[in-house]
PDB file of C-alpha atoms in Angstrom:
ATOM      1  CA  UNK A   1      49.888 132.211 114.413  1.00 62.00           C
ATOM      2  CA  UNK A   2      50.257 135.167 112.281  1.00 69.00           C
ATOM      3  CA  UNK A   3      48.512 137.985 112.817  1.00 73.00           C
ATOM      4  CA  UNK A   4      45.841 139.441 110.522  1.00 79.00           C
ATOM      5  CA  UNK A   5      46.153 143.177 110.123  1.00 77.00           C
ATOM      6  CA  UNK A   6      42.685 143.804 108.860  1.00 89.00           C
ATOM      7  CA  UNK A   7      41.064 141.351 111.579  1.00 93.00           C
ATOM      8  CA  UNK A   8      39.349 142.645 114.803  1.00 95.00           C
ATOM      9  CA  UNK A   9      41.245 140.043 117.293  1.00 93.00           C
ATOM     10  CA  UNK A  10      38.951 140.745 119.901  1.00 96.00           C
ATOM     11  CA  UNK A  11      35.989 138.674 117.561  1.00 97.00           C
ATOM     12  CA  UNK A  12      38.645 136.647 115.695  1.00 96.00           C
ATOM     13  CA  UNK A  13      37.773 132.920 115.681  1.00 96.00           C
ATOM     14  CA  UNK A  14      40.074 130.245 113.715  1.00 95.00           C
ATOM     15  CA  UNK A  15      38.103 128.381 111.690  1.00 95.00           C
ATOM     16  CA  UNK A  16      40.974 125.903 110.587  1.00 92.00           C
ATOM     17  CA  UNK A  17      44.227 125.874 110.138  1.00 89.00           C
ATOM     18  CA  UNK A  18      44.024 128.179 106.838  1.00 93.00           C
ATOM     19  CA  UNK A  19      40.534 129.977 107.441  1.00 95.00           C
ATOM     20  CA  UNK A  20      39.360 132.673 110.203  1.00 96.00           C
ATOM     21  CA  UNK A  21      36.364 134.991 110.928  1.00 97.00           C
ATOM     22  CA  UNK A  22      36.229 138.060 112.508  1.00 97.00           C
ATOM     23  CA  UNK A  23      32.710 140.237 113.122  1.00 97.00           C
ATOM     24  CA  UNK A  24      32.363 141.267 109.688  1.00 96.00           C
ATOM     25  CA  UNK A  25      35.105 139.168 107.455  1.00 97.00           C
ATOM     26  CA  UNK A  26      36.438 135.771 106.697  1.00 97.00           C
ATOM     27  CA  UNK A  27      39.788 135.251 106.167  1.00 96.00           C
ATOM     28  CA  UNK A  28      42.499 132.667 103.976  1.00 96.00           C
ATOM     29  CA  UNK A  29      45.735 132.859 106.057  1.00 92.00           C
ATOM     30  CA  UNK A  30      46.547 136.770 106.342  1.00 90.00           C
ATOM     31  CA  UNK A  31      43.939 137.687 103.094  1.00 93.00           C
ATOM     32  CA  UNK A  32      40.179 138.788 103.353  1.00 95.00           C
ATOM     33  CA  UNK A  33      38.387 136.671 101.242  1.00 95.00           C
ATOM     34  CA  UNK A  34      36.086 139.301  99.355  1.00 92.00           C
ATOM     35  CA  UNK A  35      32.694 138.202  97.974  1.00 93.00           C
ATOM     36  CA  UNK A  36      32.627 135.293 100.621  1.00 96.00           C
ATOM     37  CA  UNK A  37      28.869 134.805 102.151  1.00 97.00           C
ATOM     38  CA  UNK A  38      29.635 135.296 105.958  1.00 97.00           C
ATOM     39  CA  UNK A  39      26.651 133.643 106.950  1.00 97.00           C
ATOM     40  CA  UNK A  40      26.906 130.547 104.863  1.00 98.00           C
ATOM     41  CA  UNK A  41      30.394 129.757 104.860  1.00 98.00           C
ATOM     42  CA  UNK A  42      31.661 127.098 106.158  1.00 97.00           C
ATOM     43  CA  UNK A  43      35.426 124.850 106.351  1.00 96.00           C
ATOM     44  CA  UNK A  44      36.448 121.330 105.682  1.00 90.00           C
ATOM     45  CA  UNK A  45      37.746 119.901 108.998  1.00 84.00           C
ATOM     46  CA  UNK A  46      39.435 116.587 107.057  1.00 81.00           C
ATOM     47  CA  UNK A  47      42.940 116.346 107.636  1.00 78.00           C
ATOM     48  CA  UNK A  48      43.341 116.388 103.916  1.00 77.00           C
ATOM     49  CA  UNK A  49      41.370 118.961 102.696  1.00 84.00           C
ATOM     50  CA  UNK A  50      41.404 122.069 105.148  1.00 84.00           C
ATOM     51  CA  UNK A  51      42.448 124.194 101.627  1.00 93.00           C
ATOM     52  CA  UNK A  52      38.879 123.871 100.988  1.00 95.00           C
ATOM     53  CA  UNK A  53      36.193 125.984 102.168  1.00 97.00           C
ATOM     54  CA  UNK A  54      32.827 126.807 100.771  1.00 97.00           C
ATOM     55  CA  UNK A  55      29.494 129.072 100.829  1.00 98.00           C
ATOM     56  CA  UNK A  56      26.192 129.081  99.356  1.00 97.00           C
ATOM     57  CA  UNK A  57      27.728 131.050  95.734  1.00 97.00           C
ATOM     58  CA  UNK A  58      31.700 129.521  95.830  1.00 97.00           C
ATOM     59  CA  UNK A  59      33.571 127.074  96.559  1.00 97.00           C
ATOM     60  CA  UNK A  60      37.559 127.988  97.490  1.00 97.00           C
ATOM     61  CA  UNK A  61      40.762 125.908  97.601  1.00 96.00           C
ATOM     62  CA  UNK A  62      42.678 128.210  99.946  1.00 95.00           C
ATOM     63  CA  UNK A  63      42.137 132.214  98.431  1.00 94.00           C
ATOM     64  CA  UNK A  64      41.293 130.828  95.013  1.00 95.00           C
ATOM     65  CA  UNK A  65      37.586 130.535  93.777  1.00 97.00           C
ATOM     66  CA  UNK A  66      37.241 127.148  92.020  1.00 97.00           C
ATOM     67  CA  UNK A  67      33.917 125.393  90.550  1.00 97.00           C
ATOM     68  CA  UNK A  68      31.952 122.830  92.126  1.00 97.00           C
ATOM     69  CA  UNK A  69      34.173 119.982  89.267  1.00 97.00           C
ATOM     70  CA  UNK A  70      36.976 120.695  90.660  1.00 96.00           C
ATOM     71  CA  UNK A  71      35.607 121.223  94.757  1.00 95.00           C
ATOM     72  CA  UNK A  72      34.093 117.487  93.856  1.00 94.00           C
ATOM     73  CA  UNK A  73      37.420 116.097  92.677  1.00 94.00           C
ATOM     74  CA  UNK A  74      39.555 117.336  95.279  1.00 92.00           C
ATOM     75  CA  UNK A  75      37.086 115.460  97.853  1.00 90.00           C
ATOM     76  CA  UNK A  76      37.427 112.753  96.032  1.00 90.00           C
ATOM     77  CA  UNK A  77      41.115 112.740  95.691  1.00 89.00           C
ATOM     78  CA  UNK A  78      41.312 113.316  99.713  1.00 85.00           C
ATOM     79  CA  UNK A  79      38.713 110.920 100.193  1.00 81.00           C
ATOM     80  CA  UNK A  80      40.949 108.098  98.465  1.00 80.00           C
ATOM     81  CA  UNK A  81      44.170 109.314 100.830  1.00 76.00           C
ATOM     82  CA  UNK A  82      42.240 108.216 103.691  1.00 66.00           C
ATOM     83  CA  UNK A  83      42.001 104.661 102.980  1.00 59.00           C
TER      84      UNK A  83
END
């Protein structure tokens, strides 16, 4: 993969294929994602939705902060790919 400039690779975990965390940071691709709860966060790990990631304030389709409308209709969008 690419590397992160900002991450600490010796604490760098891959979360998904599009989210990371390091010891203090979580990361979208190469960008920190600022305001993210590093505790709480957490990844989808559906084939169809690892854009989306979420904690206990946001909810995030790649970098981009989105509302829990639009969180609950791209589930539902992936959901109906599956069958």
């Amino acid at each position: 993969g690419r590397k992160i400039a900002k991450a600490n690779p010796n604490t760098f975990i891959p979360l998904n294929d599009n989210y990371g965390k390091d010891d203090k940071n979580i990361f979208c691709q190469v960008s920190t994602l600022t305001g993210a709860d590093y505790e709480t966060f957490s990844v989808s790990k559906e084939k169809y939705s690892v854009n989306l990631a979420w904690d206990k304030n946001h909810f995030y389709d790649l970098e981009i902060e989105i509302d829990k409308k639009e969180f609950d209709e791209i589930i539902q969008l992936t959901n109906n790919l599956k069958e």
